[in-house]
Amino acid sequence: MRLATTLLCLVFAALPAAAAELPIFDAHVHYSHDAVELTPPRQAAEILRRAGLKRALVSSSGDAGTQQLLAEAPDIVIPSLRPYRTRGELGSWMRDDGVVAFLEERLQRARYAAIGEFHLYGADADLPVPRRMVQLAKQHGLVLHAHSDADAVERLFSQDPQARVLWAHSGFERPEAVAAMLRKHRNLWCDLAFRSEHGGGGKVPAEWKALFNEFPDRFMVGTDTFTPERWHYLVEHARWTRAWLADLPAPLAERLAWRNGEALFAHWKPGAP
Ligand SMILES: [Zn+2]
């Protein structure tokens, strides 16, 4: 058995990297104005390709970064509209009427697959600005990418029971709390960005395996480039992701790696009017 494994490793080591590499759908990439300065669009697109990303859900404060990267890599980038005009609005946007005007203006000018990632907790989800954002998402058929606690996710679904919510970082919740939410909400998906306990050392702990097996269609991976410097971590993160995915049966690993992302964003057709 050990000999067989060793031989298999040798075979894989001999394959060109591209053939052995699992494609990745990175559901959590930001490319804000400061990242554009540090890593210009052409270089950023190269990083996405070097990381072996099949697709990336990209958003940026101010939206210009998303549009520039989309122009550079339309085969990879799936654009998401962030309700932030500049860095630093993460704690104030939900009380800022100017955000509604920004979203409406952007939605008239460009096409998106999602709104977010936005930060929203508890009862704030029921304030007028987030309510309007949920309506806009419904009207334009957009996924809501929510960095939220379970309470805010519940409120988003009460506002629009048909909403599709991608729960950023799986709410930073424990597996059993994530499972409870997934059992309750059919239209809830989870990204695993900026967490490591589900795959440290290339091993998936039993409680996470159980969660992935119960909901094989609801998880996707992500890096979260929340600071410009993290752009240089994308390649290493993709490698780390492939290492723990290898601890799962191949069909399940493929779903988490890219199939679930492709399915959730199947409505995104690049280039269509
Ligand atoms: Zn983020």
mmCIF file of C-alpha atoms and ligand atoms in Angstrom:
data_model
loop_
_atom_site.group_PDB
_atom_site.id
_atom_site.type_symbol
_atom_site.label_atom_id
_atom_site.label_comp_id
_atom_site.label_asym_id
_atom_site.label_seq_id
_atom_site.Cartn_x
_atom_site.Cartn_y
_atom_site.Cartn_z
ATOM 1 C CA MET A 1 0.000 0.000 0.000
ATOM 2 C CA ARG A 2 2.767 2.378 0.965
ATOM 3 C CA LEU A 3 4.665 1.480 -2.213
ATOM 4 C CA ALA A 4 1.547 2.162 -4.276
ATOM 5 C CA THR A 5 1.127 5.564 -2.627
ATOM 6 C CA THR A 6 4.776 6.390 -3.229
ATOM 7 C CA LEU A 7 4.467 5.392 -6.876
ATOM 8 C CA LEU A 8 1.332 7.474 -7.227
ATOM 9 C CA CYS A 9 3.130 10.458 -5.703
ATOM 10 C CA LEU A 10 5.975 9.987 -8.162
ATOM 11 C CA VAL A 11 3.524 9.847 -11.060
ATOM 12 C CA PHE A 12 1.860 13.061 -9.904
ATOM 13 C CA ALA A 13 5.191 14.743 -9.291
ATOM 14 C CA ALA A 14 6.146 13.944 -12.879
ATOM 15 C CA LEU A 15 2.954 15.456 -14.336
ATOM 16 C CA PRO A 16 3.033 19.042 -15.512
ATOM 17 C CA ALA A 17 1.677 21.308 -12.774
ATOM 18 C CA ALA A 18 -1.373 22.329 -14.797
ATOM 19 C CA ALA A 19 -2.558 18.764 -15.268
ATOM 20 C CA ALA A 20 -2.303 17.826 -11.601
ATOM 21 C CA GLU A 21 -3.700 21.060 -10.303
ATOM 22 C CA LEU A 22 -7.273 21.257 -9.122
ATOM 23 C CA PRO A 23 -8.953 24.373 -10.545
ATOM 24 C CA ILE A 24 -10.103 26.795 -7.861
ATOM 25 C CA PHE A 25 -13.105 29.097 -7.738
ATOM 26 C CA ASP A 26 -12.002 31.759 -5.247
ATOM 27 C CA ALA A 27 -15.213 33.234 -3.858
ATOM 28 C CA HIS A 28 -13.579 35.987 -1.833
ATOM 29 C CA VAL A 29 -11.248 38.393 -3.610
ATOM 30 C CA HIS A 30 -11.107 42.156 -3.094
ATOM 31 C CA TYR A 31 -9.258 44.502 -5.390
ATOM 32 C CA SER A 32 -9.735 47.941 -3.876
ATOM 33 C CA HIS A 33 -8.118 51.226 -4.950
ATOM 34 C CA ASP A 34 -5.027 50.724 -2.801
ATOM 35 C CA ALA A 35 -4.525 47.188 -4.156
ATOM 36 C CA VAL A 36 -4.723 48.544 -7.722
ATOM 37 C CA GLU A 37 -1.861 50.908 -6.900
ATOM 38 C CA LEU A 38 0.304 48.203 -5.362
ATOM 39 C CA THR A 39 -0.541 45.491 -7.923
ATOM 40 C CA PRO A 40 -1.743 46.946 -11.245
ATOM 41 C CA PRO A 41 -4.464 45.058 -13.173
ATOM 42 C CA ARG A 42 -2.175 43.200 -15.571
ATOM 43 C CA GLN A 43 0.007 41.947 -12.731
ATOM 44 C CA ALA A 44 -3.079 41.091 -10.664
ATOM 45 C CA ALA A 45 -4.510 39.047 -13.552
ATOM 46 C CA GLU A 46 -1.195 37.191 -13.791
ATOM 47 C CA ILE A 47 -1.403 36.325 -10.105
ATOM 48 C CA LEU A 48 -4.916 34.901 -10.597
ATOM 49 C CA ARG A 49 -3.634 32.739 -13.445
ATOM 50 C CA ARG A 50 -0.520 31.659 -11.564
ATOM 51 C CA ALA A 51 -2.717 30.608 -8.642
ATOM 52 C CA GLY A 52 -4.663 28.377 -11.053
ATOM 53 C CA LEU A 53 -7.918 30.182 -10.359
ATOM 54 C CA LYS A 54 -10.638 29.140 -12.746
ATOM 55 C CA ARG A 55 -12.891 31.893 -11.471
ATOM 56 C CA ALA A 56 -12.806 34.581 -8.781
ATOM 57 C CA LEU A 57 -15.645 36.552 -7.244
ATOM 58 C CA VAL A 58 -14.086 40.008 -7.108
ATOM 59 C CA SER A 59 -15.270 43.165 -5.391
ATOM 60 C CA SER A 60 -13.637 46.446 -4.518
ATOM 61 C CA SER A 61 -14.347 49.589 -2.556
ATOM 62 C CA GLY A 62 -15.088 52.171 -5.234
ATOM 63 C CA ASP A 63 -15.733 49.454 -7.858
ATOM 64 C CA ALA A 64 -13.065 50.782 -10.262
ATOM 65 C CA GLY A 65 -10.640 47.989 -9.336
ATOM 66 C CA THR A 66 -13.252 45.324 -10.089
ATOM 67 C CA GLN A 67 -13.965 46.838 -13.506
ATOM 68 C CA GLN A 68 -10.265 47.108 -14.385
ATOM 69 C CA LEU A 69 -9.561 43.537 -13.372
ATOM 70 C CA LEU A 70 -12.664 42.325 -15.223
ATOM 71 C CA ALA A 71 -11.374 44.014 -18.381
ATOM 72 C CA GLU A 72 -8.003 42.332 -17.893
ATOM 73 C CA ALA A 73 -9.311 38.833 -17.086
ATOM 74 C CA PRO A 74 -12.950 38.494 -18.237
ATOM 75 C CA ASP A 75 -12.562 34.705 -18.333
ATOM 76 C CA ILE A 76 -11.821 34.611 -14.584
ATOM 77 C CA VAL A 77 -13.401 37.608 -12.863
ATOM 78 C CA ILE A 78 -17.008 37.521 -11.707
ATOM 79 C CA PRO A 79 -17.828 41.062 -10.572
ATOM 80 C CA SER A 80 -19.533 41.832 -7.288
ATOM 81 C CA LEU A 81 -20.635 45.318 -6.283
ATOM 82 C CA ARG A 82 -19.459 46.437 -2.866
ATOM 83 C CA PRO A 83 -21.568 49.073 -1.061
ATOM 84 C CA TYR A 84 -18.369 50.951 -0.144
ATOM 85 C CA ARG A 85 -16.983 53.904 -2.063
ATOM 86 C CA THR A 86 -13.644 53.931 -0.231
ATOM 87 C CA ARG A 87 -11.836 51.870 2.379
ATOM 88 C CA GLY A 88 -13.126 52.602 5.872
ATOM 89 C CA GLU A 89 -16.891 52.606 5.220
ATOM 90 C CA LEU A 90 -17.367 49.141 6.580
ATOM 91 C CA GLY A 91 -18.860 50.331 9.878
ATOM 92 C CA SER A 92 -20.907 53.272 8.599
ATOM 93 C CA TRP A 93 -22.374 52.299 5.196
ATOM 94 C CA MET A 94 -25.615 50.924 6.611
ATOM 95 C CA ARG A 95 -26.556 54.383 7.916
ATOM 96 C CA ASP A 96 -25.363 56.333 4.883
ATOM 97 C CA ASP A 97 -27.996 57.248 2.274
ATOM 98 C CA GLY A 98 -25.235 58.081 -0.201
ATOM 99 C CA VAL A 99 -24.594 54.330 -0.457
ATOM 100 C CA VAL A 100 -28.004 53.769 -2.052
ATOM 101 C CA ALA A 101 -27.275 56.402 -4.691
ATOM 102 C CA PHE A 102 -23.864 54.789 -5.313
ATOM 103 C CA LEU A 103 -25.370 51.304 -5.752
ATOM 104 C CA GLU A 104 -28.143 52.544 -8.041
ATOM 105 C CA GLU A 105 -25.713 54.505 -10.173
ATOM 106 C CA ARG A 106 -23.289 51.581 -10.494
ATOM 107 C CA LEU A 107 -26.082 49.127 -11.323
ATOM 108 C CA GLN A 108 -27.152 51.351 -14.191
ATOM 109 C CA ARG A 109 -23.652 51.490 -15.611
ATOM 110 C CA ALA A 110 -22.351 47.944 -15.272
ATOM 111 C CA ARG A 111 -23.414 44.335 -14.809
ATOM 112 C CA TYR A 112 -22.713 42.316 -11.670
ATOM 113 C CA ALA A 113 -23.302 38.826 -10.358
ATOM 114 C CA ALA A 114 -23.488 39.784 -6.675
ATOM 115 C CA ILE A 115 -23.630 42.590 -4.144
ATOM 116 C CA GLY A 116 -20.971 42.490 -1.453
ATOM 117 C CA GLU A 117 -19.004 41.611 0.390
ATOM 118 C CA PHE A 118 -20.685 43.853 2.958
ATOM 119 C CA HIS A 119 -20.363 43.836 6.749
ATOM 120 C CA LEU A 120 -23.698 43.746 8.541
ATOM 121 C CA TYR A 121 -24.684 42.523 11.974
ATOM 122 C CA GLY A 122 -27.897 41.879 13.889
ATOM 123 C CA ALA A 123 -30.697 44.445 13.754
ATOM 124 C CA ASP A 124 -28.651 46.746 11.481
ATOM 125 C CA ALA A 125 -29.766 44.478 8.637
ATOM 126 C CA ASP A 126 -33.240 45.993 8.949
ATOM 127 C CA LEU A 127 -32.091 49.608 8.539
ATOM 128 C CA PRO A 128 -33.364 51.389 5.395
ATOM 129 C CA VAL A 129 -30.040 51.278 3.462
ATOM 130 C CA PRO A 130 -29.506 47.481 3.744
ATOM 131 C CA ARG A 131 -33.229 46.972 3.015
ATOM 132 C CA ARG A 132 -32.874 48.917 -0.198
ATOM 133 C CA MET A 133 -29.737 46.923 -1.047
ATOM 134 C CA VAL A 134 -31.682 43.655 -0.641
ATOM 135 C CA GLN A 135 -34.403 45.020 -2.960
ATOM 136 C CA LEU A 136 -31.809 45.989 -5.547
ATOM 137 C CA ALA A 137 -30.261 42.519 -5.354
ATOM 138 C CA LYS A 138 -33.697 40.981 -5.908
ATOM 139 C CA GLN A 139 -34.476 43.304 -8.795
ATOM 140 C CA HIS A 140 -31.154 42.562 -10.532
ATOM 141 C CA GLY A 141 -30.949 38.860 -9.618
ATOM 142 C CA LEU A 142 -27.770 39.269 -7.543
ATOM 143 C CA VAL A 143 -26.318 37.046 -4.840
ATOM 144 C CA LEU A 144 -25.820 38.769 -1.448
ATOM 145 C CA HIS A 145 -22.272 38.235 -0.143
ATOM 146 C CA ALA A 146 -22.695 38.877 3.579
ATOM 147 C CA HIS A 147 -20.032 39.126 6.248
ATOM 148 C CA SER A 148 -22.651 38.772 8.968
ATOM 149 C CA ASP A 149 -23.743 37.022 12.097
ATOM 150 C CA ALA A 150 -26.555 34.473 11.895
ATOM 151 C CA ASP A 151 -29.049 37.066 13.117
ATOM 152 C CA ALA A 152 -28.381 39.401 10.170
ATOM 153 C CA VAL A 153 -28.541 36.476 7.720
ATOM 154 C CA GLU A 154 -31.978 35.591 9.137
ATOM 155 C CA ARG A 155 -33.103 39.184 8.626
ATOM 156 C CA LEU A 156 -31.902 39.201 5.012
ATOM 157 C CA PHE A 157 -34.005 36.097 4.364
ATOM 158 C CA SER A 158 -37.039 37.629 6.099
ATOM 159 C CA GLN A 159 -36.766 40.612 3.774
ATOM 160 C CA ASP A 160 -36.493 38.383 0.711
ATOM 161 C CA PRO A 161 -37.194 34.671 1.250
ATOM 162 C CA GLN A 162 -35.977 34.019 -2.306
ATOM 163 C CA ALA A 163 -32.645 35.791 -1.730
ATOM 164 C CA ARG A 164 -29.462 33.837 -2.411
ATOM 165 C CA VAL A 165 -26.959 34.543 0.333
ATOM 166 C CA LEU A 166 -23.270 33.676 0.281
ATOM 167 C CA TRP A 167 -22.239 33.722 3.935
ATOM 168 C CA ALA A 168 -18.713 35.105 4.054
ATOM 169 C CA HIS A 169 -16.314 33.130 6.264
ATOM 170 C CA SER A 170 -19.266 30.828 7.104
ATOM 171 C CA GLY A 171 -19.999 33.522 9.681
ATOM 172 C CA PHE A 172 -16.813 32.497 11.554
ATOM 173 C CA GLU A 173 -19.177 30.025 13.218
ATOM 174 C CA ARG A 174 -18.455 26.540 14.521
ATOM 175 C CA PRO A 175 -19.436 23.662 12.178
ATOM 176 C CA GLU A 176 -22.591 22.786 14.135
ATOM 177 C CA ALA A 177 -23.863 26.385 14.007
ATOM 178 C CA VAL A 178 -23.146 26.542 10.260
ATOM 179 C CA ALA A 179 -25.011 23.246 9.790
ATOM 180 C CA ALA A 180 -28.042 24.596 11.649
ATOM 181 C CA MET A 181 -28.222 27.593 9.310
ATOM 182 C CA LEU A 182 -27.744 25.472 6.188
ATOM 183 C CA ARG A 183 -30.503 23.073 7.272
ATOM 184 C CA LYS A 184 -32.840 25.999 7.754
ATOM 185 C CA HIS A 185 -32.033 27.973 4.580
ATOM 186 C CA ARG A 186 -31.970 26.258 1.219
ATOM 187 C CA ASN A 187 -30.612 29.413 -0.468
ATOM 188 C CA LEU A 188 -27.630 29.826 1.825
ATOM 189 C CA TRP A 189 -24.079 29.103 0.671
ATOM 190 C CA CYS A 190 -20.880 29.520 2.670
ATOM 191 C CA ASP A 191 -17.361 30.573 1.847
ATOM 192 C CA LEU A 192 -14.403 29.377 3.887
ATOM 193 C CA ALA A 193 -12.263 32.474 3.402
ATOM 194 C CA PHE A 194 -9.813 33.577 6.063
ATOM 195 C CA ARG A 195 -10.296 30.450 8.154
ATOM 196 C CA SER A 196 -7.904 27.587 8.566
ATOM 197 C CA GLU A 197 -9.295 25.218 11.180
ATOM 198 C CA HIS A 198 -11.060 23.142 8.493
ATOM 199 C CA GLY A 199 -7.802 22.282 6.729
ATOM 200 C CA GLY A 200 -4.703 22.940 8.824
ATOM 201 C CA GLY A 201 -1.759 20.670 7.992
ATOM 202 C CA GLY A 202 -3.572 19.260 4.959
ATOM 203 C CA LYS A 203 -6.109 17.437 7.154
ATOM 204 C CA VAL A 204 -9.839 18.034 7.411
ATOM 205 C CA PRO A 205 -11.086 17.445 10.990
ATOM 206 C CA ALA A 206 -14.000 15.017 11.453
ATOM 207 C CA GLU A 207 -16.606 17.682 12.294
ATOM 208 C CA TRP A 208 -15.778 19.592 9.101
ATOM 209 C CA LYS A 209 -15.824 16.410 7.022
ATOM 210 C CA ALA A 210 -19.283 15.680 8.390
ATOM 211 C CA LEU A 211 -20.417 19.210 7.518
ATOM 212 C CA PHE A 212 -19.042 19.035 3.957
ATOM 213 C CA ASN A 213 -20.620 15.601 3.483
ATOM 214 C CA GLU A 214 -24.008 16.764 4.718
ATOM 215 C CA PHE A 215 -23.915 19.857 2.466
ATOM 216 C CA PRO A 216 -21.646 18.998 -0.461
ATOM 217 C CA ASP A 217 -23.251 21.696 -2.662
ATOM 218 C CA ARG A 218 -23.025 24.681 -0.326
ATOM 219 C CA PHE A 219 -19.382 25.438 0.365
ATOM 220 C CA MET A 220 -16.767 27.285 -1.598
ATOM 221 C CA VAL A 221 -13.220 28.352 -0.873
ATOM 222 C CA GLY A 222 -11.797 31.855 -0.777
ATOM 223 C CA THR A 223 -8.707 33.830 0.096
ATOM 224 C CA ASP A 224 -10.012 37.248 1.203
ATOM 225 C CA THR A 225 -7.530 39.839 -0.038
ATOM 226 C CA PHE A 226 -8.763 42.406 2.471
ATOM 227 C CA THR A 227 -5.478 44.287 2.444
ATOM 228 C CA PRO A 228 -3.453 45.018 -0.723
ATOM 229 C CA GLU A 229 -0.514 42.945 0.575
ATOM 230 C CA ARG A 230 -2.652 39.808 0.632
ATOM 231 C CA TRP A 231 -2.671 39.769 -3.166
ATOM 232 C CA HIS A 232 0.761 38.216 -2.946
ATOM 233 C CA TYR A 233 -0.697 35.441 -0.828
ATOM 234 C CA LEU A 234 -3.230 34.249 -3.459
ATOM 235 C CA VAL A 235 -0.939 31.668 -5.049
ATOM 236 C CA GLU A 236 0.149 30.200 -1.725
ATOM 237 C CA HIS A 237 -3.439 30.156 -0.499
ATOM 238 C CA ALA A 238 -4.566 28.193 -3.572
ATOM 239 C CA ARG A 239 -1.780 25.695 -2.881
ATOM 240 C CA TRP A 240 -2.810 25.414 0.783
ATOM 241 C CA THR A 241 -6.425 24.919 -0.297
ATOM 242 C CA ARG A 242 -5.514 22.082 -2.689
ATOM 243 C CA ALA A 243 -3.573 20.393 0.125
ATOM 244 C CA TRP A 244 -6.574 20.046 2.452
ATOM 245 C CA LEU A 245 -9.001 19.339 -0.388
ATOM 246 C CA ALA A 246 -6.816 16.311 -1.178
ATOM 247 C CA ASP A 247 -7.954 14.876 2.171
ATOM 248 C CA LEU A 248 -11.526 14.616 0.793
ATOM 249 C CA PRO A 249 -12.929 12.221 -1.833
ATOM 250 C CA ALA A 250 -12.229 13.694 -5.285
ATOM 251 C CA PRO A 251 -15.871 14.411 -6.260
ATOM 252 C CA LEU A 252 -16.441 16.321 -3.001
ATOM 253 C CA ALA A 253 -13.123 18.158 -3.318
ATOM 254 C CA GLU A 254 -14.078 19.286 -6.830
ATOM 255 C CA ARG A 255 -17.390 20.620 -5.619
ATOM 256 C CA LEU A 256 -15.762 22.709 -2.908
ATOM 257 C CA ALA A 257 -12.871 23.749 -5.150
ATOM 258 C CA TRP A 258 -14.943 25.099 -8.045
ATOM 259 C CA ARG A 259 -18.144 23.306 -8.972
ATOM 260 C CA ASN A 260 -20.293 24.927 -6.266
ATOM 261 C CA GLY A 261 -19.077 28.392 -7.203
ATOM 262 C CA GLU A 262 -19.772 27.740 -10.877
ATOM 263 C CA ALA A 263 -23.265 26.512 -10.022
ATOM 264 C CA LEU A 264 -24.159 29.472 -7.792
ATOM 265 C CA PHE A 265 -22.886 31.959 -10.369
ATOM 266 C CA ALA A 266 -24.156 30.137 -13.456
ATOM 267 C CA HIS A 267 -26.297 33.228 -14.115
ATOM 268 C CA TRP A 268 -23.135 35.230 -14.831
ATOM 269 C CA LYS A 269 -22.415 35.267 -18.541
ATOM 270 C CA PRO A 270 -19.392 37.404 -19.375
ATOM 271 C CA GLY A 271 -19.851 39.717 -22.312
ATOM 272 C CA ALA A 272 -23.650 39.497 -22.465
ATOM 273 C CA PRO A 273 -25.447 42.861 -22.458
HETATM 274 ZN ZN ZN B 1 -13.669 40.116 2.579
#
